[in-house]
mmCIF file of C-alpha atoms and ligand atoms in Angstrom:
data_model
loop_
_atom_site.group_PDB
_atom_site.id
_atom_site.type_symbol
_atom_site.label_atom_id
_atom_site.label_comp_id
_atom_site.label_asym_id
_atom_site.label_seq_id
_atom_site.Cartn_x
_atom_site.Cartn_y
_atom_site.Cartn_z
ATOM 1 C CA MET A 966 11.333 -21.592 -22.484
ATOM 2 C CA ALA A 967 9.328 -24.657 -24.302
ATOM 3 C CA ASP A 968 10.781 -27.100 -21.741
ATOM 4 C CA GLU A 969 10.660 -25.648 -18.765
ATOM 5 C CA PRO A 970 8.576 -27.745 -15.306
ATOM 6 C CA LEU A 971 4.836 -27.455 -15.840
ATOM 7 C CA VAL A 972 3.921 -27.773 -12.213
ATOM 8 C CA LEU A 973 1.144 -27.054 -9.857
ATOM 9 C CA GLY A 974 1.271 -25.806 -6.255
ATOM 10 C CA ILE A 975 -1.118 -25.894 -3.606
ATOM 11 C CA GLU A 976 -1.114 -23.834 -0.867
ATOM 12 C CA THR A 977 -2.715 -24.609 2.822
ATOM 13 C CA SER A 978 -1.068 -24.088 5.215
ATOM 14 C CA CYS A 979 -3.201 -21.235 7.404
ATOM 15 C CA ASP A 980 -6.178 -19.645 6.015
ATOM 16 C CA GLU A 981 -6.390 -19.488 2.107
ATOM 17 C CA THR A 982 -6.679 -21.684 -0.727
ATOM 18 C CA GLY A 983 -4.027 -21.477 -2.690
ATOM 19 C CA VAL A 984 -3.586 -23.165 -6.300
ATOM 20 C CA GLY A 985 -0.619 -22.045 -8.398
ATOM 21 C CA ILE A 986 0.489 -23.267 -11.780
ATOM 22 C CA VAL A 987 3.728 -22.253 -13.266
ATOM 23 C CA HIS A 988 6.030 -22.839 -16.254
ATOM 24 C CA GLY A 989 9.910 -22.178 -15.583
ATOM 25 C CA THR A 990 9.061 -18.507 -13.468
ATOM 26 C CA THR A 991 6.505 -17.438 -15.667
ATOM 27 C CA LEU A 992 3.295 -17.782 -13.368
ATOM 28 C CA LEU A 993 0.202 -18.821 -15.875
ATOM 29 C CA ALA A 994 -2.143 -18.818 -12.919
ATOM 30 C CA ASP A 995 -2.102 -18.326 -9.035
ATOM 31 C CA ALA A 996 -6.044 -19.336 -8.296
ATOM 32 C CA VAL A 997 -7.345 -18.510 -3.728
ATOM 33 C CA ALA A 998 -10.143 -19.644 -1.948
ATOM 34 C CA SER A 999 -10.035 -17.025 1.138
ATOM 35 C CA SER A 1000 -11.592 -18.418 4.957
ATOM 36 C CA VAL A 1001 -10.399 -15.231 6.450
ATOM 37 C CA ASN A 1002 -14.567 -13.944 7.114
ATOM 38 C CA ASP A 1003 -14.782 -16.566 8.361
ATOM 39 C CA HIS A 1004 -12.561 -16.031 11.076
ATOM 40 C CA ALA A 1005 -12.634 -11.859 11.666
ATOM 41 C CA ARG A 1006 -14.937 -12.421 14.567
ATOM 42 C CA TYR A 1007 -12.759 -14.460 16.357
ATOM 43 C CA GLY A 1008 -10.358 -12.190 16.118
ATOM 44 C CA GLY A 1009 -7.544 -15.105 14.708
ATOM 45 C CA VAL A 1010 -7.210 -17.897 12.620
ATOM 46 C CA VAL A 1011 -10.040 -20.848 13.922
ATOM 47 C CA PRO A 1012 -7.535 -24.072 12.683
ATOM 48 C CA GLU A 1013 -11.027 -26.037 12.627
ATOM 49 C CA ILE A 1014 -12.930 -23.714 10.391
ATOM 50 C CA ALA A 1015 -9.510 -23.100 8.010
ATOM 51 C CA SER A 1016 -9.827 -26.878 7.898
ATOM 52 C CA ARG A 1017 -13.207 -27.102 6.805
ATOM 53 C CA ALA A 1018 -12.768 -24.096 4.579
ATOM 54 C CA HIS A 1019 -9.849 -25.701 2.562
ATOM 55 C CA LEU A 1020 -11.401 -29.023 2.177
ATOM 56 C CA GLU A 1021 -15.036 -27.344 -0.194
ATOM 57 C CA ALA A 1022 -12.625 -24.847 -2.002
ATOM 58 C CA MET A 1023 -9.697 -27.121 -2.799
ATOM 59 C CA VAL A 1024 -11.233 -29.279 -5.533
ATOM 60 C CA PRO A 1025 -13.180 -26.192 -7.906
ATOM 61 C CA THR A 1026 -9.804 -23.398 -6.424
ATOM 62 C CA ILE A 1027 -7.717 -26.270 -8.835
ATOM 63 C CA GLN A 1028 -9.903 -26.448 -11.101
ATOM 64 C CA ARG A 1029 -10.654 -22.705 -11.455
ATOM 65 C CA ALA A 1030 -6.212 -22.075 -12.116
ATOM 66 C CA LEU A 1031 -6.662 -25.483 -14.485
ATOM 67 C CA ASP A 1032 -9.040 -23.303 -16.657
ATOM 68 C CA THR A 1033 -7.164 -19.567 -15.713
ATOM 69 C CA ALA A 1034 -4.491 -21.822 -17.011
ATOM 70 C CA GLY A 1035 -5.549 -22.939 -20.335
ATOM 71 C CA ILE A 1036 -3.763 -26.113 -19.413
ATOM 72 C CA LYS A 1037 -5.357 -30.247 -18.706
ATOM 73 C CA ALA A 1038 -4.301 -31.815 -15.489
ATOM 74 C CA THR A 1039 -2.102 -34.579 -17.829
ATOM 75 C CA ASP A 1040 0.164 -31.584 -19.016
ATOM 76 C CA LEU A 1041 1.953 -30.898 -16.306
ATOM 77 C CA ASP A 1042 4.889 -32.070 -15.275
ATOM 78 C CA GLY A 1043 5.010 -31.619 -10.840
ATOM 79 C CA ILE A 1044 2.611 -31.299 -8.307
ATOM 80 C CA ALA A 1045 3.898 -29.710 -5.355
ATOM 81 C CA VAL A 1046 2.759 -29.101 -2.438
ATOM 82 C CA THR A 1047 3.312 -26.647 1.395
ATOM 83 C CA ALA A 1048 4.427 -30.332 4.240
ATOM 84 C CA GLY A 1049 5.397 -28.288 6.797
ATOM 85 C CA PRO A 1050 5.114 -25.321 8.009
ATOM 86 C CA GLY A 1051 1.285 -24.511 9.338
ATOM 87 C CA LEU A 1052 -1.699 -25.310 10.928
ATOM 88 C CA ALA A 1053 -1.131 -29.079 10.867
ATOM 89 C CA GLY A 1054 -4.634 -30.203 10.543
ATOM 90 C CA ALA A 1055 -5.459 -27.371 7.563
ATOM 91 C CA LEU A 1056 -1.776 -28.459 5.850
ATOM 92 C CA LEU A 1057 -2.841 -31.939 5.857
ATOM 93 C CA VAL A 1058 -5.982 -30.666 3.132
ATOM 94 C CA GLY A 1059 -3.386 -29.694 1.488
ATOM 95 C CA VAL A 1060 -0.937 -32.872 1.557
ATOM 96 C CA SER A 1061 -3.982 -34.819 1.067
ATOM 97 C CA ALA A 1062 -5.517 -33.334 -2.639
ATOM 98 C CA ALA A 1063 -1.716 -33.371 -3.788
ATOM 99 C CA LYS A 1064 -0.778 -36.868 -4.009
ATOM 100 C CA ALA A 1065 -4.019 -37.740 -4.261
ATOM 101 C CA TYR A 1066 -3.652 -35.378 -7.846
ATOM 102 C CA ALA A 1067 0.209 -37.339 -8.357
ATOM 103 C CA TRP A 1068 -1.392 -40.760 -8.077
ATOM 104 C CA ALA A 1069 -3.788 -40.171 -10.492
ATOM 105 C CA LEU A 1070 -1.968 -38.095 -12.818
ATOM 106 C CA ASP A 1071 1.069 -40.359 -12.172
ATOM 107 C CA LYS A 1072 2.696 -37.325 -11.907
ATOM 108 C CA PRO A 1073 5.840 -36.855 -8.749
ATOM 109 C CA LEU A 1074 4.732 -35.074 -6.266
ATOM 110 C CA TYR A 1075 6.921 -32.597 -3.846
ATOM 111 C CA GLY A 1076 6.302 -31.530 -0.531
ATOM 112 C CA VAL A 1077 8.190 -28.096 -0.182
ATOM 113 C CA ASN A 1078 8.475 -25.362 3.302
ATOM 114 C CA HIS A 1079 6.037 -22.896 2.472
ATOM 115 C CA LEU A 1080 9.341 -20.108 4.220
ATOM 116 C CA ALA A 1081 11.661 -21.060 1.240
ATOM 117 C CA SER A 1082 8.099 -20.572 -1.211
ATOM 118 C CA HIS A 1083 7.561 -17.505 0.218
ATOM 119 C CA ILE A 1084 10.589 -16.489 -1.299
ATOM 120 C CA CYS A 1085 10.878 -18.628 -4.538
ATOM 121 C CA VAL A 1086 7.430 -16.609 -5.585
ATOM 122 C CA ASP A 1087 10.031 -13.792 -6.159
ATOM 123 C CA GLN A 1088 11.649 -15.037 -9.153
ATOM 124 C CA LEU A 1089 8.117 -15.238 -11.049
ATOM 125 C CA GLU A 1090 8.785 -10.931 -10.999
ATOM 126 C CA HIS A 1091 11.924 -11.638 -11.240
ATOM 127 C CA GLY A 1092 13.637 -13.677 -12.408
ATOM 128 C CA ARG A 1093 15.656 -16.150 -11.046
ATOM 129 C CA LEU A 1094 17.345 -14.871 -7.961
ATOM 130 C CA PRO A 1095 20.729 -14.644 -7.305
ATOM 131 C CA GLU A 1096 22.924 -17.386 -5.364
ATOM 132 C CA PRO A 1097 23.819 -16.090 -2.660
ATOM 133 C CA THR A 1098 20.357 -14.188 -1.599
ATOM 134 C CA MET A 1099 19.693 -11.910 1.957
ATOM 135 C CA ALA A 1100 16.146 -12.832 2.530
ATOM 136 C CA LEU A 1101 13.697 -11.009 5.736
ATOM 137 C CA LEU A 1102 10.896 -13.316 5.247
ATOM 138 C CA VAL A 1103 7.984 -11.711 7.741
ATOM 139 C CA SER A 1104 5.092 -12.963 8.334
ATOM 140 C CA GLY A 1105 2.334 -13.781 10.215
ATOM 141 C CA GLY A 1106 4.008 -16.811 12.266
ATOM 142 C CA HIS A 1107 7.583 -16.204 11.307
ATOM 143 C CA SER A 1108 10.235 -13.462 11.049
ATOM 144 C CA SER A 1109 13.549 -14.055 10.214
ATOM 145 C CA LEU A 1110 16.508 -13.450 7.955
ATOM 146 C CA LEU A 1111 17.712 -15.969 5.594
ATOM 147 C CA LEU A 1112 20.663 -16.923 3.712
ATOM 148 C CA SER A 1113 20.164 -19.292 0.735
ATOM 149 C CA SER A 1114 22.685 -20.706 -2.445
ATOM 150 C CA ASP A 1115 20.084 -22.356 -3.668
ATOM 151 C CA ILE A 1116 16.645 -22.351 -2.736
ATOM 152 C CA THR A 1117 15.739 -25.485 -3.465
ATOM 153 C CA SER A 1118 18.889 -27.153 -0.611
ATOM 154 C CA ASP A 1119 20.403 -24.533 0.816
ATOM 155 C CA VAL A 1120 18.872 -22.321 3.537
ATOM 156 C CA ARG A 1121 20.036 -21.329 6.301
ATOM 157 C CA PRO A 1122 18.259 -19.641 9.501
ATOM 158 C CA LEU A 1123 21.156 -16.205 10.993
ATOM 159 C CA GLY A 1124 18.381 -14.705 12.935
ATOM 160 C CA ALA A 1125 14.771 -14.587 13.666
ATOM 161 C CA THR A 1126 12.103 -12.951 16.122
ATOM 162 C CA ILE A 1127 12.585 -14.350 19.969
ATOM 163 C CA ASP A 1128 8.866 -13.280 21.125
ATOM 164 C CA ASP A 1129 6.140 -12.158 18.390
ATOM 165 C CA ALA A 1130 6.186 -12.842 14.763
ATOM 166 C CA ALA A 1131 5.881 -9.090 12.709
ATOM 167 C CA GLY A 1132 2.563 -9.977 11.811
ATOM 168 C CA GLU A 1133 1.826 -11.301 14.457
ATOM 169 C CA ALA A 1134 2.619 -7.368 16.241
ATOM 170 C CA PHE A 1135 0.867 -6.096 13.525
ATOM 171 C CA ASP A 1136 -2.343 -8.008 13.768
ATOM 172 C CA LYS A 1137 -1.849 -7.696 17.971
ATOM 173 C CA VAL A 1138 -1.638 -3.535 17.252
ATOM 174 C CA ALA A 1139 -4.706 -3.423 15.038
ATOM 175 C CA ARG A 1140 -6.857 -4.986 17.473
ATOM 176 C CA VAL A 1141 -5.698 -2.660 20.339
ATOM 177 C CA LEU A 1142 -7.023 0.287 17.939
ATOM 178 C CA GLY A 1143 -10.015 -1.606 16.941
ATOM 179 C CA LEU A 1144 -8.618 -2.031 13.350
ATOM 180 C CA GLY A 1145 -10.201 -4.753 11.708
ATOM 181 C CA PHE A 1146 -8.855 -8.664 10.744
ATOM 182 C CA PRO A 1147 -5.763 -9.340 9.839
ATOM 183 C CA GLY A 1148 -5.102 -6.226 11.344
ATOM 184 C CA GLY A 1149 -1.074 -5.331 8.113
ATOM 185 C CA PRO A 1150 -3.486 -3.877 6.009
ATOM 186 C CA HIS A 1151 -5.400 -2.011 8.415
ATOM 187 C CA VAL A 1152 -2.706 -0.654 9.955
ATOM 188 C CA ASP A 1153 -1.059 0.260 6.805
ATOM 189 C CA ARG A 1154 -3.652 2.219 5.565
ATOM 190 C CA THR A 1155 -4.420 3.558 9.162
ATOM 191 C CA ALA A 1156 -0.428 4.712 8.959
ATOM 192 C CA ARG A 1157 -0.587 6.369 5.781
ATOM 193 C CA ASP A 1158 -2.739 10.096 7.958
ATOM 194 C CA GLY A 1159 -0.189 9.604 10.294
ATOM 195 C CA ASP A 1160 2.679 10.901 11.755
ATOM 196 C CA GLY A 1161 5.443 7.678 12.008
ATOM 197 C CA LYS A 1162 8.165 10.548 14.543
ATOM 198 C CA ALA A 1163 4.763 11.256 16.940
ATOM 199 C CA ILE A 1164 5.337 8.365 19.349
ATOM 200 C CA ALA A 1165 9.363 7.010 19.945
ATOM 201 C CA PHE A 1166 8.221 2.916 20.279
ATOM 202 C CA PRO A 1167 10.361 0.826 21.308
ATOM 203 C CA ARG A 1168 13.457 -0.514 18.729
ATOM 204 C CA GLY A 1169 13.184 -4.144 20.039
ATOM 205 C CA LEU A 1170 17.482 -6.302 20.721
ATOM 206 C CA SER A 1171 19.239 -3.025 18.564
ATOM 207 C CA ALA A 1172 21.289 -1.990 20.980
ATOM 208 C CA SER A 1173 24.611 -2.545 19.693
ATOM 209 C CA ASN A 1174 25.949 -6.000 22.182
ATOM 210 C CA ASP A 1175 22.010 -7.329 21.296
ATOM 211 C CA PRO A 1176 22.294 -9.877 19.194
ATOM 212 C CA ALA A 1177 22.615 -8.668 15.269
ATOM 213 C CA TYR A 1178 20.237 -10.959 13.361
ATOM 214 C CA ASP A 1179 17.008 -11.327 16.241
ATOM 215 C CA PHE A 1180 14.058 -9.737 16.487
ATOM 216 C CA SER A 1181 11.481 -8.816 19.274
ATOM 217 C CA PHE A 1182 8.070 -7.078 18.752
ATOM 218 C CA SER A 1183 6.870 -8.480 21.758
ATOM 219 C CA GLY A 1184 7.989 -4.665 24.010
ATOM 220 C CA LEU A 1185 6.152 -3.157 21.020
ATOM 221 C CA LYS A 1186 3.284 -4.048 20.519
ATOM 222 C CA THR A 1187 2.544 -4.181 25.045
ATOM 223 C CA ALA A 1188 4.600 -0.524 24.764
ATOM 224 C CA VAL A 1189 2.084 0.511 22.230
ATOM 225 C CA ALA A 1190 -0.444 -1.139 24.256
ATOM 226 C CA ARG A 1191 0.518 0.870 26.807
ATOM 227 C CA TRP A 1192 0.747 3.781 25.964
ATOM 228 C CA VAL A 1193 -3.338 4.099 23.574
ATOM 229 C CA GLU A 1194 -4.506 2.834 27.182
ATOM 230 C CA ALA A 1195 -3.081 5.782 29.371
ATOM 231 C CA ARG A 1196 -4.194 7.906 26.960
ATOM 232 C CA ARG A 1197 -7.838 6.313 27.157
ATOM 233 C CA ARG A 1198 -7.777 5.880 31.080
ATOM 234 C CA ALA A 1199 -7.230 9.917 31.114
ATOM 235 C CA GLY A 1200 -10.348 10.608 29.554
ATOM 236 C CA GLU A 1201 -7.441 12.356 25.696
ATOM 237 C CA GLU A 1202 -8.967 10.972 21.846
ATOM 238 C CA VAL A 1203 -6.483 8.381 21.282
ATOM 239 C CA PRO A 1204 -4.812 9.308 17.336
ATOM 240 C CA ILE A 1205 -5.023 5.905 16.171
ATOM 241 C CA ALA A 1206 -3.355 7.206 12.958
ATOM 242 C CA ASP A 1207 -0.114 8.627 14.578
ATOM 243 C CA VAL A 1208 0.006 5.636 16.277
ATOM 244 C CA ALA A 1209 0.053 3.584 14.258
ATOM 245 C CA ALA A 1210 1.892 5.334 11.508
ATOM 246 C CA SER A 1211 4.309 5.457 14.613
ATOM 247 C CA PHE A 1212 4.915 1.019 15.449
ATOM 248 C CA GLN A 1213 5.130 0.720 12.397
ATOM 249 C CA GLU A 1214 8.011 2.704 11.624
ATOM 250 C CA ALA A 1215 9.326 1.437 14.517
ATOM 251 C CA VAL A 1216 8.535 -2.080 12.918
ATOM 252 C CA THR A 1217 10.324 -1.334 9.353
ATOM 253 C CA ASP A 1218 13.569 0.467 10.876
ATOM 254 C CA VAL A 1219 13.873 -2.539 12.893
ATOM 255 C CA LEU A 1220 13.268 -5.641 9.687
ATOM 256 C CA THR A 1221 15.530 -2.670 7.437
ATOM 257 C CA ARG A 1222 18.408 -1.986 9.548
ATOM 258 C CA LYS A 1223 18.843 -6.188 10.462
ATOM 259 C CA ALA A 1224 18.095 -6.685 7.625
ATOM 260 C CA VAL A 1225 21.334 -4.633 5.514
ATOM 261 C CA ARG A 1226 23.525 -4.600 8.090
ATOM 262 C CA ALA A 1227 22.877 -8.614 7.374
ATOM 263 C CA CYS A 1228 23.471 -8.582 3.822
ATOM 264 C CA LYS A 1229 26.500 -6.445 4.426
ATOM 265 C CA ASP A 1230 28.744 -8.428 7.142
ATOM 266 C CA ASN A 1231 27.810 -11.302 4.771
ATOM 267 C CA GLY A 1232 29.051 -9.911 1.485
ATOM 268 C CA VAL A 1233 25.891 -10.277 -0.688
ATOM 269 C CA ASP A 1234 24.441 -7.943 -2.367
ATOM 270 C CA HIS A 1235 20.797 -8.943 -3.152
ATOM 271 C CA LEU A 1236 18.015 -8.814 -0.589
ATOM 272 C CA MET A 1237 14.663 -10.198 -1.153
ATOM 273 C CA ILE A 1238 11.812 -9.700 1.369
ATOM 274 C CA GLY A 1239 8.621 -11.847 1.367
ATOM 275 C CA GLY A 1240 5.698 -13.296 3.121
ATOM 276 C CA GLY A 1241 3.135 -11.214 3.970
ATOM 277 C CA VAL A 1242 4.534 -8.378 6.450
ATOM 278 C CA ALA A 1243 6.685 -7.239 2.824
ATOM 279 C CA ALA A 1244 3.400 -6.157 1.533
ATOM 280 C CA ASN A 1245 3.049 -2.973 3.946
ATOM 281 C CA SER A 1246 3.344 -0.158 2.040
ATOM 282 C CA ARG A 1247 6.229 1.887 4.372
ATOM 283 C CA LEU A 1248 8.910 -1.253 4.361
ATOM 284 C CA ARG A 1249 8.599 -1.063 1.221
ATOM 285 C CA GLU A 1250 9.974 2.674 0.578
ATOM 286 C CA MET A 1251 12.097 2.201 3.676
ATOM 287 C CA ALA A 1252 13.666 -0.863 2.451
ATOM 288 C CA GLN A 1253 14.119 0.762 -0.738
ATOM 289 C CA GLN A 1254 15.764 3.721 0.857
ATOM 290 C CA ARG A 1255 18.360 1.819 2.612
ATOM 291 C CA CYS A 1256 19.079 -0.904 0.509
ATOM 292 C CA ASP A 1257 19.849 1.490 -2.217
ATOM 293 C CA ARG A 1258 22.567 3.580 -0.170
ATOM 294 C CA ALA A 1259 23.840 0.612 0.460
ATOM 295 C CA GLY A 1260 24.204 -0.324 -3.042
ATOM 296 C CA ILE A 1261 22.140 -3.548 -2.225
ATOM 297 C CA VAL A 1262 19.456 -4.277 -5.343
ATOM 298 C CA LEU A 1263 16.093 -5.587 -3.503
ATOM 299 C CA ARG A 1264 14.033 -7.627 -4.409
ATOM 300 C CA VAL A 1265 10.276 -7.976 -3.533
ATOM 301 C CA PRO A 1266 7.715 -9.162 -5.183
ATOM 302 C CA ARG A 1267 4.290 -7.198 -5.659
ATOM 303 C CA PRO A 1268 2.090 -7.296 -2.586
ATOM 304 C CA GLY A 1269 -0.874 -10.144 -4.289
ATOM 305 C CA LEU A 1270 2.487 -12.642 -3.872
ATOM 306 C CA CYS A 1271 3.384 -11.321 -0.835
ATOM 307 C CA THR A 1272 1.155 -12.669 1.340
ATOM 308 C CA ASP A 1273 -0.159 -16.709 0.537
ATOM 309 C CA ASN A 1274 -0.668 -18.021 -2.549
ATOM 310 C CA GLY A 1275 -0.131 -20.618 -4.089
ATOM 311 C CA ALA A 1276 2.349 -20.192 -6.462
ATOM 312 C CA MET A 1277 5.005 -19.717 -4.743
ATOM 313 C CA VAL A 1278 4.350 -23.604 -4.356
ATOM 314 C CA ALA A 1279 4.129 -23.678 -7.788
ATOM 315 C CA ALA A 1280 7.876 -21.073 -9.240
ATOM 316 C CA LEU A 1281 9.735 -23.704 -5.050
ATOM 317 C CA GLY A 1282 7.777 -26.854 -7.096
ATOM 318 C CA SER A 1283 8.653 -25.899 -10.758
ATOM 319 C CA GLU A 1284 11.865 -25.035 -9.179
ATOM 320 C CA MET A 1285 13.446 -28.329 -7.741
ATOM 321 C CA VAL A 1286 11.365 -30.326 -11.254
ATOM 322 C CA ARG A 1287 14.639 -28.244 -13.357
ATOM 323 C CA ARG A 1288 17.287 -29.219 -11.267
ATOM 324 C CA GLY A 1289 16.093 -32.639 -10.858
ATOM 325 C CA ARG A 1290 15.461 -33.155 -6.526
ATOM 326 C CA THR A 1291 14.010 -35.878 -5.877
ATOM 327 C CA PRO A 1292 10.777 -35.987 -5.256
ATOM 328 C CA SER A 1293 8.978 -37.362 -1.856
ATOM 329 C CA ALA A 1294 7.985 -40.472 -1.447
ATOM 330 C CA PHE A 1295 3.536 -40.702 -1.046
ATOM 331 C CA ASP A 1296 3.883 -40.367 3.076
ATOM 332 C CA LEU A 1297 4.768 -37.667 2.690
ATOM 333 C CA SER A 1298 3.427 -36.542 5.467
ATOM 334 C CA ALA A 1299 2.795 -32.993 6.986
ATOM 335 C CA ASP A 1300 4.443 -31.331 9.893
ATOM 336 C CA SER A 1301 3.641 -28.502 11.185
ATOM 337 C CA SER A 1302 6.622 -27.135 12.757
ATOM 338 C CA LEU A 1303 8.793 -28.184 9.414
ATOM 339 C CA PRO A 1304 12.303 -26.663 10.590
ATOM 340 C CA VAL A 1305 13.315 -23.619 7.112
ATOM 341 C CA THR A 1306 16.392 -26.053 6.786
ATOM 342 C CA GLU A 1307 14.248 -28.316 5.751
ATOM 343 C CA VAL A 1308 13.291 -26.699 2.166
ATOM 344 C CA HIS A 1309 11.790 -30.282 0.363
ATOM 345 C CA VAL A 1310 10.920 -33.438 2.197
ATOM 346 C CA PRO A 1311 12.620 -35.807 -0.042
ATOM 347 C CA HIS A 1312 11.719 -40.046 -0.660
ATOM 348 C CA THR A 1313 13.430 -42.307 0.821
ATOM 349 C CA GLU A 1314 14.850 -46.026 -0.460
ATOM 350 C CA PHE A 1315 12.119 -47.480 1.103
ATOM 351 C CA HIS A 1316 9.920 -45.380 0.390
ATOM 352 C CA ALA A 1317 10.589 -45.536 -2.997
ATOM 353 C CA HIS A 1318 10.133 -49.680 -3.484
ATOM 354 C CA ALA A 1319 7.063 -49.388 -1.706
ATOM 355 C CA HIS A 1320 6.036 -46.884 -4.076
ATOM 356 C CA GLU A 1321 6.697 -48.280 -6.869
ATOM 357 C CA SER A 1322 5.063 -52.567 -5.331
ATOM 358 C CA LEU A 1323 2.113 -50.577 -4.836
ATOM 359 C CA ARG A 1324 1.811 -49.094 -8.625
HETATM 360 O O1 LIG B 1380 3.038 -15.036 4.767
HETATM 361 P P1 LIG B 1380 1.080 -14.684 5.724
HETATM 362 O O2 LIG B 1380 -0.173 -14.162 4.670
HETATM 363 O O3 LIG B 1380 0.956 -16.172 6.767
HETATM 364 C C1 LIG B 1380 1.178 -16.125 6.966
HETATM 365 O O4 LIG B 1380 2.458 -17.087 6.485
HETATM 366 O O5 LIG B 1380 1.367 -15.646 8.429
HETATM 367 O O6 LIG B 1380 1.503 -13.824 6.128
HETATM 368 C C2 LIG B 1380 -0.039 -12.965 7.246
HETATM 369 C C3 LIG B 1380 0.190 -11.854 8.103
HETATM 370 C C4 LIG B 1380 -0.946 -11.449 8.749
HETATM 371 O O7 LIG B 1380 -0.724 -10.413 9.855
HETATM 372 C C5 LIG B 1380 -1.154 -9.562 8.259
HETATM 373 O O8 LIG B 1380 -1.574 -9.465 10.272
HETATM 374 C C6 LIG B 1380 0.382 -9.267 7.518
HETATM 375 O O9 LIG B 1380 0.845 -10.374 7.316
HETATM 376 N N1 LIG B 1380 -0.308 -7.976 6.588
HETATM 377 C C7 LIG B 1380 0.552 -6.936 6.747
HETATM 378 C C8 LIG B 1380 -0.022 -6.457 5.187
HETATM 379 N N2 LIG B 1380 0.030 -7.279 4.905
HETATM 380 C C9 LIG B 1380 -0.838 -8.448 5.847
HETATM 381 N N3 LIG B 1380 1.673 -6.855 7.432
HETATM 382 C C10 LIG B 1380 1.642 -5.066 6.945
HETATM 383 N N4 LIG B 1380 1.200 -4.604 6.204
HETATM 384 C C11 LIG B 1380 1.168 -4.999 5.390
HETATM 385 N N5 LIG B 1380 0.189 -4.500 3.920
HETATM 386 ZN ZN1 LIG B 1381 3.424 -17.233 4.739
#
């Protein structure tokens, strides 16, 4: 353990300023400052507000993480940062801060992929990921099935949503039901008092000739909105808890069925679920039942590590250092649409020389 890398990770792709510190696969600090309340009245994240909040929170959040971990910045072996995908302006604040710290401290810089970080974070809870691992990544912006044989270099998409992300569907349905923002946790809580079988909402892309690993949640979202609208128009009371539970049942049914199928088809016996929606209690429960039945080992991080945080970036950065991956150049840029296959953004020979001559 003594020679394991000590890495600080910075996450600013959306509305959480996250700073994590990881030693090998041990979490030492996970400081998060969220601007979620500043966005609530708009019903969605406002990029300019998020960027400004990151700027204000960055230095204090880094300091808080260092204090919690009980280390000095000079002790670090590297600085990792989310380079994408995410909101361009928000990412830029994190990338700029990471460069400034890495430059001032003379530490290697690792620009990493937000989605791979959501997978790698599980190493902090359940030890190193088996290779290969199947990952179901479900967040506010993404819903994908990914197969990884090495989380620092090989993440292969098997399928993804063709319209809304799972988290987006939770957020939109929550709005229809008059619940708060972000919707996921509210739907989760409300659904506990409801019956998931009360209403048979559609399961998108589930016919035998549909793509096996792709998802579609836009039809489901519309079906929920229509159902609620019809009740309201008829002057009937809307059974909010039953609608929330039935919607949640439809989403988790499709996600878990396709994830288990992907494992079986590809001969993979470990399934990891990550991203904000992985915090959902019904998804966790159903995934556990179906994996147990199929002989698949399920790995899901605790809810606090599923939603965006800095620890996940530090976890991937630590793995990058351990595996001797090439650090990023100091002209690393934020890429709002960074493909999932680009796990880290390395440097080029030219950049390496430019960096040396500038020093
Ligand atoms: O990964 P994340 O924190 O940010 C993105 O990268 O998008 O995911 C945020 C999404 C939101 O749509 C939120 O509603 C959803 O995750 N979420 C949940 C739960 N907690 C967060 N969805 C369902 N159930 C939850 N308990
Ligand atoms: Zn995320």
